[in-house]
């Protein structure tokens, strides 16, 4: 066992994962390596990439036992490609596949059966929820799942630690030569940013579409130069699960209170000024922060630089009102985001690596003034858990959480002090997913806590009259209301390894009982 | 005493159903909760002590908890008791 | 110390989630509601829950008020259950006359336990008869610390059409403010019912303050900050009040009773208002410290 820089006990070798590189600090581990290079290809005039069905794809490549198949998660809970590809693998009797799917949703439940039958024996992802996460937590796989960040996945692919044999890219629109975009067709999802590293570095790249357009398709997100095969199937996804109509702001008064306070923290930190750059999520209090920030920016008559990340209609409206000059979009959340990226030249589509990889010549999160993030648990050292629920079962993952936290000048975590009855603040989070050194402020309905590393920020917030408390005080308030929760007993087997964006190990997830 | 119910299944609430038992059967408490691991014992203790204070000896308590605080549990249990006694 | 009731926020009395979070919105008063927010079949449950919340939930610096049901709808049962749980005040709905008020006061007195801080009464005036009797209600018992106005039921009683601008309630507001002022207690304005219209609320609360209300009922936590903004003394008012108080102190030191500020005569009611403004500014932390 070794103790990493945030005090987590990690084995030196994890069976099925290999030797562990211990987390040493957010920017402490240099890359010291070369980029991965996939095989060089050639195509002749008259060659056709169009194949007749997924089985044909499997035979032509050919897909063999033990390969790594990769997928993007732009279709979220409306994805139909992963299930159809793996059903094909099962039908053809292929075993021991590794699935590298950037995020796993409830729709991917059939994976559990593939785990049990040995079709799939390894999983590499940045986020998982639903039956797959539940089954992994209970120990369905012999080999631990690798949980990465969005930037970390790009880094692992680009640097050869996640070697992809075949990338199956769900393509809302494609042409017969393999040009792809995400903005047209019945399953339009907007940006295809998370699929870019797969397309760039996989040995074989397959565009899977249900909307074939005449050559040449435009705009082009992923170019024909990287795509080996194009296959048209009946349906690649369910639009209802892909994007929502409009992402609505919460009506919950406690979440609105938290969001309002978070916006006041941003203002007190002096960030509501020309050139402001901002990232926020689509859920709960996060989106509501954008609502309050928008009002502040209007009142102060300032123009921000850019909004980043997962993009909602709310941020699109801010772009269109001139509150931001640009949107940098790695993923769209609603129809407005899709419409905007298709029509507005100031709405940029970027890759996962551009967005958040720590090992390139500079990613977008480093340019962020402020990011708003959520938390399932946070400890008194400000380490955040967004992977496991209170019962120890996996219900999420870092996604871009640790990437944006590391990059942004001001990282604010917004969370209800009590989640149901459970206090959000612990002595030690069950699973550490984002190191406390990258979190600056915790905003709850009962007050605001500032990381002791940011003494000057604490003074700014106090001067603005914000309800600043020690994180320990907030913890005491929560426990006075709810009582101290009993610790959840966990098994000893490691079911997942939580990698930081630089590939070092932050923590491990043990089997849930 | 008759069977009675109080509370709801909304977040932070608890639904309690009381059913009278034969004399000598004692107190039986069944708890379903989304925080059973962390607070199951605490919920059990509040229900048991509230019943003891109220002098109730033979009853089956079924509690479906959605993260209620101790005082909410107590209020819902007392309401169920009021209703059980009123119905008798 | 004077009581500040800029905002009085209703919290539904049978809603555990709202009751446990009622303290986070910074309202000057929270009103745990047993009346309109609770279904008739759940009155018993809400009574138990609100009693427990009074004893256990953290409402911070907020005044703890309980709106009970009218006396002819089990209001006496509410008083008997709630008063021993030590609320700061009871909000008595649909008060029609002084006799009703005195009846409630007597019930409260007999429900109080030894050593308990006396429970105040805020009378909610929401009928034409109640408004006609506002002054006698305000003066019916020393427990009465404020009159609050409920415009929805009142306009229904008139047969008037309720509007956002509120022309139909201007007279009622003025009469209620006058009765409260005559009795030396606070007048609290009716809630603004569109919780999504912040601008409309700001305008309505601004008007309420200008015509003499000391605060406003709130039906949604989001309204609290907007209401506070409207009822906080402005920098200009604080500055004026400081000059008035300074002038009167100087005049007293020189043995003169007559003073003028900004060329206007200043007499006792104006001095009192200035003092109240300064006291409020001090309590709310709005007053600039000397030398800053």
PDB file of C-alpha atoms in Angstrom, chain C:
ATOM      1  CA  UNK C   1     -34.784  46.757  20.424  1.00  0.00           C
ATOM      2  CA  UNK C   2     -37.179  47.424  17.582  1.00  0.00           C
ATOM      3  CA  UNK C   3     -38.450  44.483  15.549  1.00  0.00           C
ATOM      4  CA  UNK C   4     -37.621  44.486  11.865  1.00  0.00           C
ATOM      5  CA  UNK C   5     -40.180  42.745   9.691  1.00  0.00           C
ATOM      6  CA  UNK C   6     -39.275  43.729   6.152  1.00  0.00           C
ATOM      7  CA  UNK C   7     -40.111  40.265   4.880  1.00  0.00           C
ATOM      8  CA  UNK C   8     -42.438  37.661   6.380  1.00  0.00           C
ATOM      9  CA  UNK C   9     -42.076  34.411   4.460  1.00  0.00           C
ATOM     10  CA  UNK C  10     -44.807  31.769   4.394  1.00  0.00           C
ATOM     11  CA  UNK C  11     -43.585  28.160   4.748  1.00  0.00           C
ATOM     12  CA  UNK C  12     -46.160  25.392   4.147  1.00  0.00           C
ATOM     13  CA  UNK C  13     -46.812  23.696   7.474  1.00  0.00           C
ATOM     14  CA  UNK C  14     -47.110  20.094   6.299  1.00  0.00           C
ATOM     15  CA  UNK C  15     -43.968  20.077   4.163  1.00  0.00           C
ATOM     16  CA  UNK C  16     -40.957  18.691   6.092  1.00  0.00           C
ATOM     17  CA  UNK C  17     -38.441  19.661   3.402  1.00  0.00           C
ATOM     18  CA  UNK C  18     -39.545  23.304   3.380  1.00  0.00           C
ATOM     19  CA  UNK C  19     -39.828  23.472   7.166  1.00  0.00           C
ATOM     20  CA  UNK C  20     -36.252  22.278   7.687  1.00  0.00           C
ATOM     21  CA  UNK C  21     -34.914  24.807   5.158  1.00  0.00           C
ATOM     22  CA  UNK C  22     -37.093  27.770   6.163  1.00  0.00           C
ATOM     23  CA  UNK C  23     -34.139  29.375   7.931  1.00  0.00           C
ATOM     24  CA  UNK C  24     -31.844  29.668   4.921  1.00  0.00           C
ATOM     25  CA  UNK C  25     -33.580  32.448   3.031  1.00  0.00           C
ATOM     26  CA  UNK C  26     -32.771  35.264   5.431  1.00  0.00           C
ATOM     27  CA  UNK C  27     -36.397  36.384   5.876  1.00  0.00           C
ATOM     28  CA  UNK C  28     -36.942  38.647   8.878  1.00  0.00           C
ATOM     29  CA  UNK C  29     -39.875  36.425   9.873  1.00  0.00           C
ATOM     30  CA  UNK C  30     -40.883  32.934   8.832  1.00  0.00           C
ATOM     31  CA  UNK C  31     -44.582  32.119   8.968  1.00  0.00           C
ATOM     32  CA  UNK C  32     -45.150  28.389   9.396  1.00  0.00           C
ATOM     33  CA  UNK C  33     -48.566  28.049   7.844  1.00  0.00           C
ATOM     34  CA  UNK C  34     -51.305  25.819   9.232  1.00  0.00           C
ATOM     35  CA  UNK C  35     -54.076  27.522   7.281  1.00  0.00           C
ATOM     36  CA  UNK C  36     -54.215  27.908   3.490  1.00  0.00           C
ATOM     37  CA  UNK C  37     -51.149  25.760   2.765  1.00  0.00           C
ATOM     38  CA  UNK C  38     -52.576  22.689   4.506  1.00  0.00           C
ATOM     39  CA  UNK C  39     -55.372  20.427   3.236  1.00  0.00           C
ATOM     40  CA  UNK C  40     -58.320  20.072   5.651  1.00  0.00           C
ATOM     41  CA  UNK C  41     -57.569  16.359   6.193  1.00  0.00           C
ATOM     42  CA  UNK C  42     -53.940  17.081   7.128  1.00  0.00           C
ATOM     43  CA  UNK C  43     -54.467  19.825   9.732  1.00  0.00           C
ATOM     44  CA  UNK C  44     -53.661  17.398  12.567  1.00  0.00           C
ATOM     45  CA  UNK C  45     -50.428  16.297  10.887  1.00  0.00           C
ATOM     46  CA  UNK C  46     -49.297  19.870  10.184  1.00  0.00           C
ATOM     47  CA  UNK C  47     -50.005  20.879  13.792  1.00  0.00           C
ATOM     48  CA  UNK C  48     -47.713  18.107  15.057  1.00  0.00           C
ATOM     49  CA  UNK C  49     -45.042  18.855  12.461  1.00  0.00           C
ATOM     50  CA  UNK C  50     -44.990  22.626  12.973  1.00  0.00           C
ATOM     51  CA  UNK C  51     -44.811  22.100  16.738  1.00  0.00           C
ATOM     52  CA  UNK C  52     -41.783  19.848  16.273  1.00  0.00           C
ATOM     53  CA  UNK C  53     -40.173  22.238  13.787  1.00  0.00           C
ATOM     54  CA  UNK C  54     -40.507  25.135  16.246  1.00  0.00           C
ATOM     55  CA  UNK C  55     -38.605  23.120  18.827  1.00  0.00           C
ATOM     56  CA  UNK C  56     -35.993  21.575  16.538  1.00  0.00           C
ATOM     57  CA  UNK C  57     -35.436  23.425  13.274  1.00  0.00           C
ATOM     58  CA  UNK C  58     -32.902  26.238  13.014  1.00  0.00           C
ATOM     59  CA  UNK C  59     -34.553  29.456  11.853  1.00  0.00           C
ATOM     60  CA  UNK C  60     -31.475  31.542  12.653  1.00  0.00           C
ATOM     61  CA  UNK C  61     -32.335  35.163  13.370  1.00  0.00           C
ATOM     62  CA  UNK C  62     -35.773  34.906  11.772  1.00  0.00           C
ATOM     63  CA  UNK C  63     -38.787  35.648  13.936  1.00  0.00           C
ATOM     64  CA  UNK C  64     -40.849  32.453  14.271  1.00  0.00           C
ATOM     65  CA  UNK C  65     -44.515  33.052  13.461  1.00  0.00           C
ATOM     66  CA  UNK C  66     -47.271  30.467  13.037  1.00  0.00           C
ATOM     67  CA  UNK C  67     -50.385  31.205  11.032  1.00  0.00           C
ATOM     68  CA  UNK C  68     -53.160  29.278  12.738  1.00  0.00           C
ATOM     69  CA  UNK C  69     -56.626  28.546  11.402  1.00  0.00           C
ATOM     70  CA  UNK C  70     -59.496  30.931  12.173  1.00  0.00           C
ATOM     71  CA  UNK C  71     -60.988  30.450  15.631  1.00  0.00           C
ATOM     72  CA  UNK C  72     -64.175  28.994  14.120  1.00  0.00           C
ATOM     73  CA  UNK C  73     -62.074  26.384  12.247  1.00  0.00           C
ATOM     74  CA  UNK C  74     -60.131  24.736  15.066  1.00  0.00           C
ATOM     75  CA  UNK C  75     -57.969  27.797  15.678  1.00  0.00           C
ATOM     76  CA  UNK C  76     -58.263  27.123  19.419  1.00  0.00           C
ATOM     77  CA  UNK C  77     -56.829  23.614  18.905  1.00  0.00           C
ATOM     78  CA  UNK C  78     -53.943  25.155  16.969  1.00  0.00           C
ATOM     79  CA  UNK C  79     -53.243  27.624  19.779  1.00  0.00           C
ATOM     80  CA  UNK C  80     -53.279  24.908  22.436  1.00  0.00           C
ATOM     81  CA  UNK C  81     -50.823  22.789  20.440  1.00  0.00           C
ATOM     82  CA  UNK C  82     -48.534  25.512  19.078  1.00  0.00           C
ATOM     83  CA  UNK C  83     -48.151  28.100  21.841  1.00  0.00           C
ATOM     84  CA  UNK C  84     -46.285  25.753  24.245  1.00  0.00           C
ATOM     85  CA  UNK C  85     -43.728  25.158  21.452  1.00  0.00           C
ATOM     86  CA  UNK C  86     -42.635  28.783  21.882  1.00  0.00           C
ATOM     87  CA  UNK C  87     -43.295  30.619  18.627  1.00  0.00           C
ATOM     88  CA  UNK C  88     -42.480  34.340  18.744  1.00  0.00           C
ATOM     89  CA  UNK C  89     -45.882  35.235  17.383  1.00  0.00           C
ATOM     90  CA  UNK C  90     -49.201  33.905  16.145  1.00  0.00           C
ATOM     91  CA  UNK C  91     -50.577  35.220  12.856  1.00  0.00           C
ATOM     92  CA  UNK C  92     -54.332  35.268  13.364  1.00  0.00           C
ATOM     93  CA  UNK C  93     -56.215  35.093  10.061  1.00  0.00           C
ATOM     94  CA  UNK C  94     -59.496  36.730   9.041  1.00  0.00           C
ATOM     95  CA  UNK C  95     -59.796  38.837  12.192  1.00  0.00           C
ATOM     96  CA  UNK C  96     -63.111  40.712  12.064  1.00  0.00           C
ATOM     97  CA  UNK C  97     -63.283  42.590  15.337  1.00  0.00           C
ATOM     98  CA  UNK C  98     -61.675  43.264  18.689  1.00  0.00           C
ATOM     99  CA  UNK C  99     -63.713  40.579  20.457  1.00  0.00           C
ATOM    100  CA  UNK C 100     -62.193  37.857  18.285  1.00  0.00           C
ATOM    101  CA  UNK C 101     -58.754  39.227  18.908  1.00  0.00           C
ATOM    102  CA  UNK C 102     -59.315  39.258  22.663  1.00  0.00           C
ATOM    103  CA  UNK C 103     -60.639  35.703  22.537  1.00  0.00           C
ATOM    104  CA  UNK C 104     -57.456  34.564  20.804  1.00  0.00           C
ATOM    105  CA  UNK C 105     -55.310  36.507  23.261  1.00  0.00           C
ATOM    106  CA  UNK C 106     -57.037  34.795  26.182  1.00  0.00           C
ATOM    107  CA  UNK C 107     -56.529  31.368  24.597  1.00  0.00           C
ATOM    108  CA  UNK C 108     -52.865  32.155  24.041  1.00  0.00           C
ATOM    109  CA  UNK C 109     -52.440  33.334  27.624  1.00  0.00           C
ATOM    110  CA  UNK C 110     -53.911  30.130  28.989  1.00  0.00           C
ATOM    111  CA  UNK C 111     -51.812  27.986  26.657  1.00  0.00           C
ATOM    112  CA  UNK C 112     -48.522  29.589  27.631  1.00  0.00           C
ATOM    113  CA  UNK C 113     -46.342  27.619  30.001  1.00  0.00           C
ATOM    114  CA  UNK C 114     -44.584  29.097  33.001  1.00  0.00           C
ATOM    115  CA  UNK C 115     -41.502  31.131  32.125  1.00  0.00           C
ATOM    116  CA  UNK C 116     -42.350  31.326  28.445  1.00  0.00           C
ATOM    117  CA  UNK C 117     -41.673  34.552  26.542  1.00  0.00           C
ATOM    118  CA  UNK C 118     -45.117  36.098  25.880  1.00  0.00           C
ATOM    119  CA  UNK C 119     -46.372  35.147  22.427  1.00  0.00           C
ATOM    120  CA  UNK C 120     -47.179  38.160  20.248  1.00  0.00           C
ATOM    121  CA  UNK C 121     -50.108  38.475  17.875  1.00  0.00           C
ATOM    122  CA  UNK C 122     -50.121  39.722  14.311  1.00  0.00           C
ATOM    123  CA  UNK C 123     -53.655  40.293  13.057  1.00  0.00           C
ATOM    124  CA  UNK C 124     -54.279  39.462   9.424  1.00  0.00           C
ATOM    125  CA  UNK C 125     -56.921  41.831   8.079  1.00  0.00           C
ATOM    126  CA  UNK C 126     -58.501  40.305   5.013  1.00  0.00           C
ATOM    127  CA  UNK C 127     -62.215  41.164   5.122  1.00  0.00           C
ATOM    128  CA  UNK C 128     -64.097  44.444   4.660  1.00  0.00           C
ATOM    129  CA  UNK C 129     -65.411  44.212   8.247  1.00  0.00           C
ATOM    130  CA  UNK C 130     -61.944  43.514   9.608  1.00  0.00           C
ATOM    131  CA  UNK C 131     -60.626  46.590   7.816  1.00  0.00           C
ATOM    132  CA  UNK C 132     -63.496  48.722   9.123  1.00  0.00           C
ATOM    133  CA  UNK C 133     -62.526  47.597  12.639  1.00  0.00           C
ATOM    134  CA  UNK C 134     -58.756  47.767  12.136  1.00  0.00           C
ATOM    135  CA  UNK C 135     -58.021  50.316  14.834  1.00  0.00           C
ATOM    136  CA  UNK C 136     -60.023  48.544  17.558  1.00  0.00           C
ATOM    137  CA  UNK C 137     -58.344  45.281  16.565  1.00  0.00           C
ATOM    138  CA  UNK C 138     -54.910  46.900  16.729  1.00  0.00           C
ATOM    139  CA  UNK C 139     -55.685  48.272  20.202  1.00  0.00           C
ATOM    140  CA  UNK C 140     -57.562  45.216  21.530  1.00  0.00           C
ATOM    141  CA  UNK C 141     -54.623  43.635  23.345  1.00  0.00           C
ATOM    142  CA  UNK C 142     -51.024  44.583  24.138  1.00  0.00           C
ATOM    143  CA  UNK C 143     -49.873  41.367  22.425  1.00  0.00           C
ATOM    144  CA  UNK C 144     -50.765  42.843  19.031  1.00  0.00           C
ATOM    145  CA  UNK C 145     -47.554  44.036  17.374  1.00  0.00           C
ATOM    146  CA  UNK C 146     -48.639  44.381  13.767  1.00  0.00           C
ATOM    147  CA  UNK C 147     -51.537  44.418  11.336  1.00  0.00           C
ATOM    148  CA  UNK C 148     -50.996  42.494   8.130  1.00  0.00           C
ATOM    149  CA  UNK C 149     -53.060  42.912   4.998  1.00  0.00           C
ATOM    150  CA  UNK C 150     -54.452  40.049   2.917  1.00  0.00           C
ATOM    151  CA  UNK C 151     -55.689  41.577  -0.314  1.00  0.00           C
ATOM    152  CA  UNK C 152     -56.906  38.464  -2.132  1.00  0.00           C
ATOM    153  CA  UNK C 153     -59.735  37.604   0.257  1.00  0.00           C
ATOM    154  CA  UNK C 154     -60.395  41.282   0.890  1.00  0.00           C
ATOM    155  CA  UNK C 155     -60.976  42.165  -2.769  1.00  0.00           C
ATOM    156  CA  UNK C 156     -63.121  39.041  -3.141  1.00  0.00           C
ATOM    157  CA  UNK C 157     -65.188  40.374  -0.236  1.00  0.00           C
ATOM    158  CA  UNK C 158     -65.538  43.722  -1.994  1.00  0.00           C
ATOM    159  CA  UNK C 159     -66.380  42.187  -5.337  1.00  0.00           C
ATOM    160  CA  UNK C 160     -63.455  44.177  -6.750  1.00  0.00           C
ATOM    161  CA  UNK C 161     -61.237  42.998  -9.605  1.00  0.00           C
ATOM    162  CA  UNK C 162     -57.701  42.287  -8.433  1.00  0.00           C
ATOM    163  CA  UNK C 163     -54.973  43.839 -10.569  1.00  0.00           C
ATOM    164  CA  UNK C 164     -51.202  43.892 -10.582  1.00  0.00           C
ATOM    165  CA  UNK C 165     -51.174  47.697 -10.239  1.00  0.00           C
ATOM    166  CA  UNK C 166     -53.441  47.464  -7.187  1.00  0.00           C
ATOM    167  CA  UNK C 167     -55.608  50.584  -7.663  1.00  0.00           C
ATOM    168  CA  UNK C 168     -58.491  48.632  -6.091  1.00  0.00           C
ATOM    169  CA  UNK C 169     -56.615  48.164  -2.801  1.00  0.00           C
ATOM    170  CA  UNK C 170     -54.987  51.559  -2.408  1.00  0.00           C
ATOM    171  CA  UNK C 171     -57.684  52.817  -0.039  1.00  0.00           C
ATOM    172  CA  UNK C 172     -57.560  49.637   2.017  1.00  0.00           C
ATOM    173  CA  UNK C 173     -53.803  49.837   2.275  1.00  0.00           C
ATOM    174  CA  UNK C 174     -54.017  53.448   3.435  1.00  0.00           C
ATOM    175  CA  UNK C 175     -56.707  52.671   6.029  1.00  0.00           C
ATOM    176  CA  UNK C 176     -54.739  49.738   7.404  1.00  0.00           C
ATOM    177  CA  UNK C 177     -51.510  51.728   7.601  1.00  0.00           C
ATOM    178  CA  UNK C 178     -53.366  54.535   9.365  1.00  0.00           C
ATOM    179  CA  UNK C 179     -54.917  52.186  11.925  1.00  0.00           C
ATOM    180  CA  UNK C 180     -51.562  50.568  12.658  1.00  0.00           C
ATOM    181  CA  UNK C 181     -49.829  53.917  12.967  1.00  0.00           C
ATOM    182  CA  UNK C 182     -52.555  55.239  15.267  1.00  0.00           C
ATOM    183  CA  UNK C 183     -52.048  52.202  17.499  1.00  0.00           C
ATOM    184  CA  UNK C 184     -48.280  52.555  17.313  1.00  0.00           C
ATOM    185  CA  UNK C 185     -47.683  49.181  15.659  1.00  0.00           C
ATOM    186  CA  UNK C 186     -46.358  47.951  12.298  1.00  0.00           C
ATOM    187  CA  UNK C 187     -48.339  47.557   9.096  1.00  0.00           C
ATOM    188  CA  UNK C 188     -47.332  44.628   6.856  1.00  0.00           C
ATOM    189  CA  UNK C 189     -48.384  44.567   3.211  1.00  0.00           C
ATOM    190  CA  UNK C 190     -50.194  41.860   1.253  1.00  0.00           C
ATOM    191  CA  UNK C 191     -48.074  39.377  -0.716  1.00  0.00           C
ATOM    192  CA  UNK C 192     -47.263  39.916  -4.388  1.00  0.00           C
ATOM    193  CA  UNK C 193     -48.693  36.784  -5.924  1.00  0.00           C
ATOM    194  CA  UNK C 194     -46.656  36.424  -9.139  1.00  0.00           C
ATOM    195  CA  UNK C 195     -43.492  34.746  -7.853  1.00  0.00           C
ATOM    196  CA  UNK C 196     -41.842  34.979 -11.281  1.00  0.00           C
ATOM    197  CA  UNK C 197     -42.155  38.751 -11.700  1.00  0.00           C
ATOM    198  CA  UNK C 198     -39.245  40.263  -9.792  1.00  0.00           C
ATOM    199  CA  UNK C 199     -39.636  43.667 -11.420  1.00  0.00           C
ATOM    200  CA  UNK C 200     -43.331  43.795 -10.552  1.00  0.00           C
ATOM    201  CA  UNK C 201     -42.535  42.795  -6.971  1.00  0.00           C
ATOM    202  CA  UNK C 202     -39.855  45.470  -6.667  1.00  0.00           C
ATOM    203  CA  UNK C 203     -42.323  48.101  -7.847  1.00  0.00           C
ATOM    204  CA  UNK C 204     -45.119  46.870  -5.572  1.00  0.00           C
ATOM    205  CA  UNK C 205     -42.838  46.657  -2.522  1.00  0.00           C
ATOM    206  CA  UNK C 206     -41.415  50.095  -3.286  1.00  0.00           C
ATOM    207  CA  UNK C 207     -44.922  51.546  -3.343  1.00  0.00           C
ATOM    208  CA  UNK C 208     -45.793  49.728  -0.110  1.00  0.00           C
ATOM    209  CA  UNK C 209     -42.836  51.248   1.638  1.00  0.00           C
ATOM    210  CA  UNK C 210     -43.473  54.757   0.357  1.00  0.00           C
ATOM    211  CA  UNK C 211     -47.054  54.749   1.655  1.00  0.00           C
ATOM    212  CA  UNK C 212     -46.035  53.547   5.113  1.00  0.00           C
ATOM    213  CA  UNK C 213     -45.841  49.766   5.306  1.00  0.00           C
ATOM    214  CA  UNK C 214     -42.942  48.415   7.358  1.00  0.00           C
ATOM    215  CA  UNK C 215     -42.744  45.116   5.528  1.00  0.00           C
ATOM    216  CA  UNK C 216     -44.398  42.683   3.175  1.00  0.00           C
ATOM    217  CA  UNK C 217     -45.656  39.132   3.266  1.00  0.00           C
ATOM    218  CA  UNK C 218     -43.787  36.766   0.911  1.00  0.00           C
ATOM    219  CA  UNK C 219     -45.184  33.623  -0.670  1.00  0.00           C
ATOM    220  CA  UNK C 220     -41.942  32.455  -2.272  1.00  0.00           C
ATOM    221  CA  UNK C 221     -38.392  32.449  -0.872  1.00  0.00           C
ATOM    222  CA  UNK C 222     -37.180  34.121  -4.066  1.00  0.00           C
ATOM    223  CA  UNK C 223     -39.127  37.233  -3.057  1.00  0.00           C
ATOM    224  CA  UNK C 224     -37.194  37.837   0.153  1.00  0.00           C
ATOM    225  CA  UNK C 225     -34.155  39.600  -1.317  1.00  0.00           C
ATOM    226  CA  UNK C 226     -36.240  41.834  -3.576  1.00  0.00           C
ATOM    227  CA  UNK C 227     -38.440  42.857  -0.646  1.00  0.00           C
ATOM    228  CA  UNK C 228     -35.422  43.623   1.529  1.00  0.00           C
ATOM    229  CA  UNK C 229     -33.974  45.765  -1.226  1.00  0.00           C
ATOM    230  CA  UNK C 230     -37.210  47.788  -1.290  1.00  0.00           C
ATOM    231  CA  UNK C 231     -37.508  48.211   2.485  1.00  0.00           C
ATOM    232  CA  UNK C 232     -33.868  48.871   3.319  1.00  0.00           C
ATOM    233  CA  UNK C 233     -33.164  52.521   4.053  1.00  0.00           C
ATOM    234  CA  UNK C 234     -31.204  54.019   1.170  1.00  0.00           C
ATOM    235  CA  UNK C 235     -27.816  55.682   1.612  1.00  0.00           C
ATOM    236  CA  UNK C 236     -29.498  59.032   1.035  1.00  0.00           C
ATOM    237  CA  UNK C 237     -32.062  58.380   3.776  1.00  0.00           C
ATOM    238  CA  UNK C 238     -29.399  57.271   6.217  1.00  0.00           C
ATOM    239  CA  UNK C 239     -27.392  60.374   5.432  1.00  0.00           C
ATOM    240  CA  UNK C 240     -30.471  62.586   5.980  1.00  0.00           C
ATOM    241  CA  UNK C 241     -31.296  60.813   9.250  1.00  0.00           C
ATOM    242  CA  UNK C 242     -27.771  61.322  10.519  1.00  0.00           C
ATOM    243  CA  UNK C 243     -27.991  65.039   9.822  1.00  0.00           C
ATOM    244  CA  UNK C 244     -31.375  65.304  11.554  1.00  0.00           C
ATOM    245  CA  UNK C 245     -30.149  63.510  14.655  1.00  0.00           C
ATOM    246  CA  UNK C 246     -26.938  65.519  14.692  1.00  0.00           C
ATOM    247  CA  UNK C 247     -28.916  68.781  14.389  1.00  0.00           C
ATOM    248  CA  UNK C 248     -31.314  67.887  17.193  1.00  0.00           C
ATOM    249  CA  UNK C 249     -28.454  66.885  19.495  1.00  0.00           C
ATOM    250  CA  UNK C 250     -26.714  70.196  18.802  1.00  0.00           C
ATOM    251  CA  UNK C 251     -29.936  72.126  19.368  1.00  0.00           C
ATOM    252  CA  UNK C 252     -30.557  70.342  22.645  1.00  0.00           C
ATOM    253  CA  UNK C 253     -27.003  71.088  23.771  1.00  0.00           C
ATOM    254  CA  UNK C 254     -27.636  74.749  23.046  1.00  0.00           C
ATOM    255  CA  UNK C 255     -30.967  74.675  24.843  1.00  0.00           C
ATOM    256  CA  UNK C 256     -32.998  75.333  21.710  1.00  0.00           C
ATOM    257  CA  UNK C 257     -35.971  73.167  20.752  1.00  0.00           C
ATOM    258  CA  UNK C 258     -36.435  74.372  17.209  1.00  0.00           C
ATOM    259  CA  UNK C 259     -34.216  73.182  14.366  1.00  0.00           C
ATOM    260  CA  UNK C 260     -34.145  73.027  10.617  1.00  0.00           C
ATOM    261  CA  UNK C 261     -32.397  70.588   8.271  1.00  0.00           C
ATOM    262  CA  UNK C 262     -31.978  71.339   4.576  1.00  0.00           C
ATOM    263  CA  UNK C 263     -34.062  74.461   5.176  1.00  0.00           C
ATOM    264  CA  UNK C 264     -37.035  72.497   6.501  1.00  0.00           C
ATOM    265  CA  UNK C 265     -38.399  72.598  10.029  1.00  0.00           C
ATOM    266  CA  UNK C 266     -37.850  69.394  11.946  1.00  0.00           C
ATOM    267  CA  UNK C 267     -40.170  68.372  14.766  1.00  0.00           C
ATOM    268  CA  UNK C 268     -40.713  65.328  16.945  1.00  0.00           C
ATOM    269  CA  UNK C 269     -42.322  62.889  14.450  1.00  0.00           C
ATOM    270  CA  UNK C 270     -39.565  63.619  11.937  1.00  0.00           C
ATOM    271  CA  UNK C 271     -36.874  63.131  14.555  1.00  0.00           C
ATOM    272  CA  UNK C 272     -38.477  59.826  15.520  1.00  0.00           C
ATOM    273  CA  UNK C 273     -38.467  58.695  11.926  1.00  0.00           C
ATOM    274  CA  UNK C 274     -34.828  59.646  11.557  1.00  0.00           C
ATOM    275  CA  UNK C 275     -33.955  57.725  14.698  1.00  0.00           C
ATOM    276  CA  UNK C 276     -35.857  54.703  13.478  1.00  0.00           C
ATOM    277  CA  UNK C 277     -34.024  54.866  10.145  1.00  0.00           C
ATOM    278  CA  UNK C 278     -30.653  54.980  11.891  1.00  0.00           C
ATOM    279  CA  UNK C 279     -31.553  52.169  14.275  1.00  0.00           C
ATOM    280  CA  UNK C 280     -32.680  50.031  11.364  1.00  0.00           C
ATOM    281  CA  UNK C 281     -29.559  50.816   9.365  1.00  0.00           C
ATOM    282  CA  UNK C 282     -27.433  49.884  12.367  1.00  0.00           C
ATOM    283  CA  UNK C 283     -29.266  46.601  12.937  1.00  0.00           C
ATOM    284  CA  UNK C 284     -29.019  45.654   9.288  1.00  0.00           C
ATOM    285  CA  UNK C 285     -25.367  46.606   9.093  1.00  0.00           C
ATOM    286  CA  UNK C 286     -26.089  49.260   6.459  1.00  0.00           C
ATOM    287  CA  UNK C 287     -24.702  52.198   8.379  1.00  0.00           C
ATOM    288  CA  UNK C 288     -21.251  53.403   7.463  1.00  0.00           C
ATOM    289  CA  UNK C 289     -18.980  53.439  10.476  1.00  0.00           C
ATOM    290  CA  UNK C 290     -17.429  56.767  11.416  1.00  0.00           C
ATOM    291  CA  UNK C 291     -14.284  57.590   9.520  1.00  0.00           C
ATOM    292  CA  UNK C 292     -15.071  55.356   6.538  1.00  0.00           C
TER     293      UNK C 292
END
